[in-house]
mmCIF file of C-alpha atoms in Angstrom:
data_model
loop_
_atom_site.group_PDB
_atom_site.id
_atom_site.type_symbol
_atom_site.label_atom_id
_atom_site.label_comp_id
_atom_site.label_asym_id
_atom_site.label_seq_id
_atom_site.Cartn_x
_atom_site.Cartn_y
_atom_site.Cartn_z
ATOM 1 C CA UNK A 1 -15.375 -6.410 -9.353
ATOM 2 C CA UNK A 2 -17.134 -3.385 -10.895
ATOM 3 C CA UNK A 3 -15.053 -0.916 -8.887
ATOM 4 C CA UNK A 4 -11.827 -2.609 -9.974
ATOM 5 C CA UNK A 5 -12.741 -2.608 -13.663
ATOM 6 C CA UNK A 6 -13.672 1.075 -13.852
ATOM 7 C CA UNK A 7 -9.945 1.914 -13.960
ATOM 8 C CA UNK A 8 -9.507 -0.118 -17.155
ATOM 9 C CA UNK A 9 -10.375 1.095 -20.679
ATOM 10 C CA UNK A 10 -13.592 -0.068 -22.328
ATOM 11 C CA UNK A 11 -11.634 -2.073 -24.901
ATOM 12 C CA UNK A 12 -8.768 -4.478 -24.224
ATOM 13 C CA UNK A 13 -6.923 -6.951 -26.410
ATOM 14 C CA UNK A 14 -5.331 -9.962 -24.681
ATOM 15 C CA UNK A 15 -3.200 -12.814 -26.019
ATOM 16 C CA UNK A 16 -3.498 -16.114 -24.122
ATOM 17 C CA UNK A 17 -0.736 -18.634 -24.799
ATOM 18 C CA UNK A 18 -1.365 -22.174 -23.542
ATOM 19 C CA UNK A 19 -1.519 -25.586 -25.212
ATOM 20 C CA UNK A 20 -4.637 -26.732 -23.305
ATOM 21 C CA UNK A 21 -7.633 -25.638 -25.394
ATOM 22 C CA UNK A 22 -10.257 -26.348 -22.732
ATOM 23 C CA UNK A 23 -8.289 -24.264 -20.229
ATOM 24 C CA UNK A 24 -8.122 -21.396 -22.740
ATOM 25 C CA UNK A 25 -11.902 -21.522 -23.188
ATOM 26 C CA UNK A 26 -12.429 -21.327 -19.420
ATOM 27 C CA UNK A 27 -9.845 -18.567 -19.081
ATOM 28 C CA UNK A 28 -11.541 -16.491 -21.770
ATOM 29 C CA UNK A 29 -14.868 -16.780 -19.945
ATOM 30 C CA UNK A 30 -13.290 -15.901 -16.589
ATOM 31 C CA UNK A 31 -11.697 -12.761 -18.054
ATOM 32 C CA UNK A 32 -14.836 -11.598 -19.914
ATOM 33 C CA UNK A 33 -16.038 -9.243 -17.089
ATOM 34 C CA UNK A 34 -12.800 -7.198 -17.263
ATOM 35 C CA UNK A 35 -14.253 -4.664 -19.698
ATOM 36 C CA UNK A 36 -17.209 -4.172 -22.069
ATOM 37 C CA UNK A 37 -15.189 -4.928 -25.220
ATOM 38 C CA UNK A 38 -12.642 -7.619 -24.387
ATOM 39 C CA UNK A 39 -10.954 -9.127 -27.431
ATOM 40 C CA UNK A 40 -9.141 -12.370 -26.725
ATOM 41 C CA UNK A 41 -6.738 -14.075 -29.113
ATOM 42 C CA UNK A 42 -5.386 -17.531 -28.261
ATOM 43 C CA UNK A 43 -2.195 -19.339 -29.249
ATOM 44 C CA UNK A 44 -1.386 -22.969 -28.477
ATOM 45 C CA UNK A 45 2.398 -22.788 -28.815
ATOM 46 C CA UNK A 46 5.287 -20.340 -29.172
ATOM 47 C CA UNK A 47 5.135 -20.284 -32.983
ATOM 48 C CA UNK A 48 1.447 -19.305 -32.986
ATOM 49 C CA UNK A 49 2.113 -16.638 -30.363
ATOM 50 C CA UNK A 50 4.869 -15.121 -32.511
ATOM 51 C CA UNK A 51 2.522 -15.068 -35.514
ATOM 52 C CA UNK A 52 -0.162 -13.289 -33.487
ATOM 53 C CA UNK A 53 2.314 -10.669 -32.309
ATOM 54 C CA UNK A 54 3.456 -9.976 -35.866
ATOM 55 C CA UNK A 55 -0.141 -9.348 -36.918
ATOM 56 C CA UNK A 56 -1.353 -7.052 -34.119
ATOM 57 C CA UNK A 57 -0.574 -5.416 -30.793
ATOM 58 C CA UNK A 58 -1.916 -6.558 -27.433
ATOM 59 C CA UNK A 59 -2.432 -4.896 -24.066
ATOM 60 C CA UNK A 60 -1.280 -7.997 -22.180
ATOM 61 C CA UNK A 61 0.048 -11.493 -22.837
ATOM 62 C CA UNK A 62 -0.792 -14.329 -20.444
ATOM 63 C CA UNK A 63 1.885 -16.964 -21.019
ATOM 64 C CA UNK A 64 2.140 -20.553 -19.804
ATOM 65 C CA UNK A 65 5.601 -21.794 -18.765
ATOM 66 C CA UNK A 66 5.105 -25.210 -20.386
ATOM 67 C CA UNK A 67 4.648 -24.998 -24.155
ATOM 68 C CA UNK A 68 5.136 -27.901 -26.580
ATOM 69 C CA UNK A 69 7.671 -26.202 -28.873
ATOM 70 C CA UNK A 70 9.596 -23.838 -26.560
ATOM 71 C CA UNK A 71 9.673 -23.241 -22.788
ATOM 72 C CA UNK A 72 7.650 -20.154 -21.896
ATOM 73 C CA UNK A 73 10.647 -18.706 -20.046
ATOM 74 C CA UNK A 74 12.791 -18.847 -23.203
ATOM 75 C CA UNK A 75 10.009 -17.271 -25.259
ATOM 76 C CA UNK A 76 9.748 -14.446 -22.718
ATOM 77 C CA UNK A 77 13.524 -13.927 -22.830
ATOM 78 C CA UNK A 78 13.391 -13.791 -26.640
ATOM 79 C CA UNK A 79 10.754 -11.049 -26.478
ATOM 80 C CA UNK A 80 12.887 -9.139 -23.953
ATOM 81 C CA UNK A 81 15.904 -9.313 -26.268
ATOM 82 C CA UNK A 82 13.728 -8.066 -29.148
ATOM 83 C CA UNK A 83 12.709 -5.087 -27.031
ATOM 84 C CA UNK A 84 9.021 -6.011 -27.116
ATOM 85 C CA UNK A 85 7.130 -3.711 -24.769
ATOM 86 C CA UNK A 86 3.891 -5.735 -24.410
ATOM 87 C CA UNK A 87 3.382 -6.613 -20.711
ATOM 88 C CA UNK A 88 3.608 -10.326 -19.960
ATOM 89 C CA UNK A 89 2.234 -12.233 -16.977
ATOM 90 C CA UNK A 90 2.945 -15.913 -16.424
ATOM 91 C CA UNK A 91 -0.051 -18.168 -15.812
ATOM 92 C CA UNK A 92 1.234 -21.532 -14.614
ATOM 93 C CA UNK A 93 0.253 -24.740 -12.856
ATOM 94 C CA UNK A 94 3.605 -24.595 -11.027
ATOM 95 C CA UNK A 95 3.558 -23.624 -7.353
ATOM 96 C CA UNK A 96 7.332 -23.198 -7.130
ATOM 97 C CA UNK A 97 8.418 -19.823 -5.743
ATOM 98 C CA UNK A 98 11.664 -20.223 -7.687
ATOM 99 C CA UNK A 99 9.701 -20.608 -10.929
ATOM 100 C CA UNK A 100 7.920 -17.384 -10.025
ATOM 101 C CA UNK A 101 11.183 -15.578 -9.255
ATOM 102 C CA UNK A 102 12.762 -16.859 -12.485
ATOM 103 C CA UNK A 103 9.788 -15.539 -14.460
ATOM 104 C CA UNK A 104 10.003 -12.116 -12.791
ATOM 105 C CA UNK A 105 13.773 -12.047 -13.295
ATOM 106 C CA UNK A 106 13.185 -12.736 -17.003
ATOM 107 C CA UNK A 107 10.887 -9.727 -17.301
ATOM 108 C CA UNK A 108 7.373 -10.947 -16.473
ATOM 109 C CA UNK A 109 5.195 -8.508 -14.525
ATOM 110 C CA UNK A 110 3.421 -11.215 -12.564
ATOM 111 C CA UNK A 111 3.129 -14.919 -11.859
ATOM 112 C CA UNK A 112 -0.471 -16.088 -11.517
ATOM 113 C CA UNK A 113 -1.166 -19.681 -10.408
ATOM 114 C CA UNK A 114 -3.718 -21.582 -12.473
ATOM 115 C CA UNK A 115 -5.340 -22.581 -9.185
ATOM 116 C CA UNK A 116 -6.545 -18.961 -8.734
ATOM 117 C CA UNK A 117 -10.324 -18.487 -8.797
ATOM 118 C CA UNK A 118 -12.031 -16.087 -11.203
ATOM 119 C CA UNK A 119 -12.023 -13.091 -8.866
ATOM 120 C CA UNK A 120 -8.340 -13.515 -7.937
ATOM 121 C CA UNK A 121 -7.430 -13.975 -11.592
ATOM 122 C CA UNK A 122 -9.258 -10.805 -12.668
ATOM 123 C CA UNK A 123 -7.732 -8.812 -9.791
ATOM 124 C CA UNK A 124 -4.220 -9.971 -10.725
ATOM 125 C CA UNK A 125 -4.711 -9.254 -14.432
ATOM 126 C CA UNK A 126 -6.187 -5.829 -13.638
ATOM 127 C CA UNK A 127 -3.180 -4.917 -11.497
ATOM 128 C CA UNK A 128 -0.763 -5.895 -14.284
ATOM 129 C CA UNK A 129 -2.809 -3.972 -16.875
ATOM 130 C CA UNK A 130 -2.608 -0.918 -14.617
ATOM 131 C CA UNK A 131 1.183 -1.172 -14.585
ATOM 132 C CA UNK A 132 1.875 -3.003 -11.324
ATOM 133 C CA UNK A 133 4.382 -5.804 -10.894
ATOM 134 C CA UNK A 134 2.911 -8.619 -8.816
ATOM 135 C CA UNK A 135 5.178 -9.989 -6.064
ATOM 136 C CA UNK A 136 6.283 -13.596 -6.379
ATOM 137 C CA UNK A 137 3.973 -15.912 -4.424
ATOM 138 C CA UNK A 138 5.315 -17.877 -1.514
ATOM 139 C CA UNK A 139 8.001 -15.393 -0.514
ATOM 140 C CA UNK A 140 9.478 -16.471 2.787
ATOM 141 C CA UNK A 141 8.413 -20.089 2.368
ATOM 142 C CA UNK A 142 10.804 -22.899 1.648
ATOM 143 C CA UNK A 143 10.943 -22.941 -2.160
ATOM 144 C CA UNK A 144 10.080 -26.037 -4.107
ATOM 145 C CA UNK A 145 12.838 -26.599 -6.642
ATOM 146 C CA UNK A 146 11.707 -27.646 -10.090
ATOM 147 C CA UNK A 147 13.534 -30.552 -11.784
ATOM 148 C CA UNK A 148 15.332 -28.050 -14.043
ATOM 149 C CA UNK A 149 16.506 -25.957 -11.088
ATOM 150 C CA UNK A 150 17.707 -29.088 -9.293
ATOM 151 C CA UNK A 151 19.703 -30.055 -12.389
ATOM 152 C CA UNK A 152 21.260 -26.602 -12.678
ATOM 153 C CA UNK A 153 22.139 -26.538 -8.986
ATOM 154 C CA UNK A 154 23.782 -29.973 -9.161
ATOM 155 C CA UNK A 155 25.831 -28.991 -12.226
ATOM 156 C CA UNK A 156 26.776 -25.724 -10.522
ATOM 157 C CA UNK A 157 28.002 -27.748 -7.542
ATOM 158 C CA UNK A 158 30.109 -29.792 -9.974
ATOM 159 C CA UNK A 159 31.834 -26.578 -11.021
ATOM 160 C CA UNK A 160 30.418 -26.326 -14.544
ATOM 161 C CA UNK A 161 30.245 -22.833 -16.134
ATOM 162 C CA UNK A 162 26.989 -21.531 -17.580
ATOM 163 C CA UNK A 163 27.879 -22.442 -21.157
ATOM 164 C CA UNK A 164 28.613 -26.056 -20.192
ATOM 165 C CA UNK A 165 25.415 -26.253 -18.142
ATOM 166 C CA UNK A 166 23.355 -24.951 -21.081
ATOM 167 C CA UNK A 167 24.969 -27.501 -23.441
ATOM 168 C CA UNK A 168 24.478 -30.341 -20.962
ATOM 169 C CA UNK A 169 20.779 -29.544 -20.451
ATOM 170 C CA UNK A 170 20.034 -28.438 -24.011
ATOM 171 C CA UNK A 171 18.671 -25.036 -22.961
ATOM 172 C CA UNK A 172 19.655 -21.474 -23.772
ATOM 173 C CA UNK A 173 22.454 -19.947 -21.709
ATOM 174 C CA UNK A 174 20.072 -17.072 -20.859
ATOM 175 C CA UNK A 175 17.727 -19.624 -19.273
ATOM 176 C CA UNK A 176 20.550 -20.914 -17.065
ATOM 177 C CA UNK A 177 21.423 -17.338 -16.045
ATOM 178 C CA UNK A 178 17.788 -16.566 -15.203
ATOM 179 C CA UNK A 179 17.425 -19.640 -12.995
ATOM 180 C CA UNK A 180 20.745 -18.863 -11.287
ATOM 181 C CA UNK A 181 19.599 -15.284 -10.663
ATOM 182 C CA UNK A 182 16.438 -16.630 -9.001
ATOM 183 C CA UNK A 183 18.507 -19.050 -6.890
ATOM 184 C CA UNK A 184 20.889 -16.253 -5.867
ATOM 185 C CA UNK A 185 17.959 -14.023 -4.855
ATOM 186 C CA UNK A 186 16.300 -16.792 -2.864
ATOM 187 C CA UNK A 187 19.521 -17.665 -1.024
ATOM 188 C CA UNK A 188 20.656 -14.060 -0.573
ATOM 189 C CA UNK A 189 24.030 -14.664 -2.241
ATOM 190 C CA UNK A 190 26.008 -13.041 -5.047
ATOM 191 C CA UNK A 191 28.501 -15.695 -6.139
ATOM 192 C CA UNK A 192 28.325 -19.246 -7.462
ATOM 193 C CA UNK A 193 30.444 -20.580 -4.595
ATOM 194 C CA UNK A 194 28.205 -18.951 -2.003
ATOM 195 C CA UNK A 195 25.140 -20.324 -3.804
ATOM 196 C CA UNK A 196 26.430 -23.899 -3.581
ATOM 197 C CA UNK A 197 27.427 -23.431 0.057
ATOM 198 C CA UNK A 198 24.054 -21.964 1.041
ATOM 199 C CA UNK A 199 22.195 -24.675 -0.873
ATOM 200 C CA UNK A 200 24.134 -27.351 1.037
ATOM 201 C CA UNK A 201 23.324 -25.650 4.339
ATOM 202 C CA UNK A 202 19.617 -25.766 3.454
ATOM 203 C CA UNK A 203 19.776 -29.403 2.440
ATOM 204 C CA UNK A 204 19.158 -28.766 -1.258
ATOM 205 C CA UNK A 205 22.354 -30.620 -2.227
#
């Protein structure tokens, strides 16, 4: 771990966004060896994260996908629209490759499973801090659709446009587009019709 950390500066400031306080405590301890002066700020929801970002700058944000007040994906998309340059990596309990691809499509630089051990976590965070984009896990495996992706795929098969899908599910239209982009990438298609056809061939519909 020492050889990996020598490439990082002596001081780093991280923002950890997750609503599980005990997990945040463990995460802070696991990240402590990254550098001599690691400063960790925590936020338990999207509103607290926004407040933290207004007050100071961070070298990296570790963001959970499941927040109590706003989905992490929508918060990430909001930051992208605002032109925020702070690198973001998703840290999630999800093992869905489509979740990972949706996060990367929305602008995240990595998708780190919460099941990762301390060494793997520090290696992944170090790579992102050094400017790398981590590949989505599980590439080449059969993806596990999340409930939201299943809903979007079913509504797509019914012929609904993005705006109608977003209204029906109560999510932002950008979120629908991001999930569709991930589905298109996974299926190797470029149109909605081809997406539905390929999904049927794979038994997803």
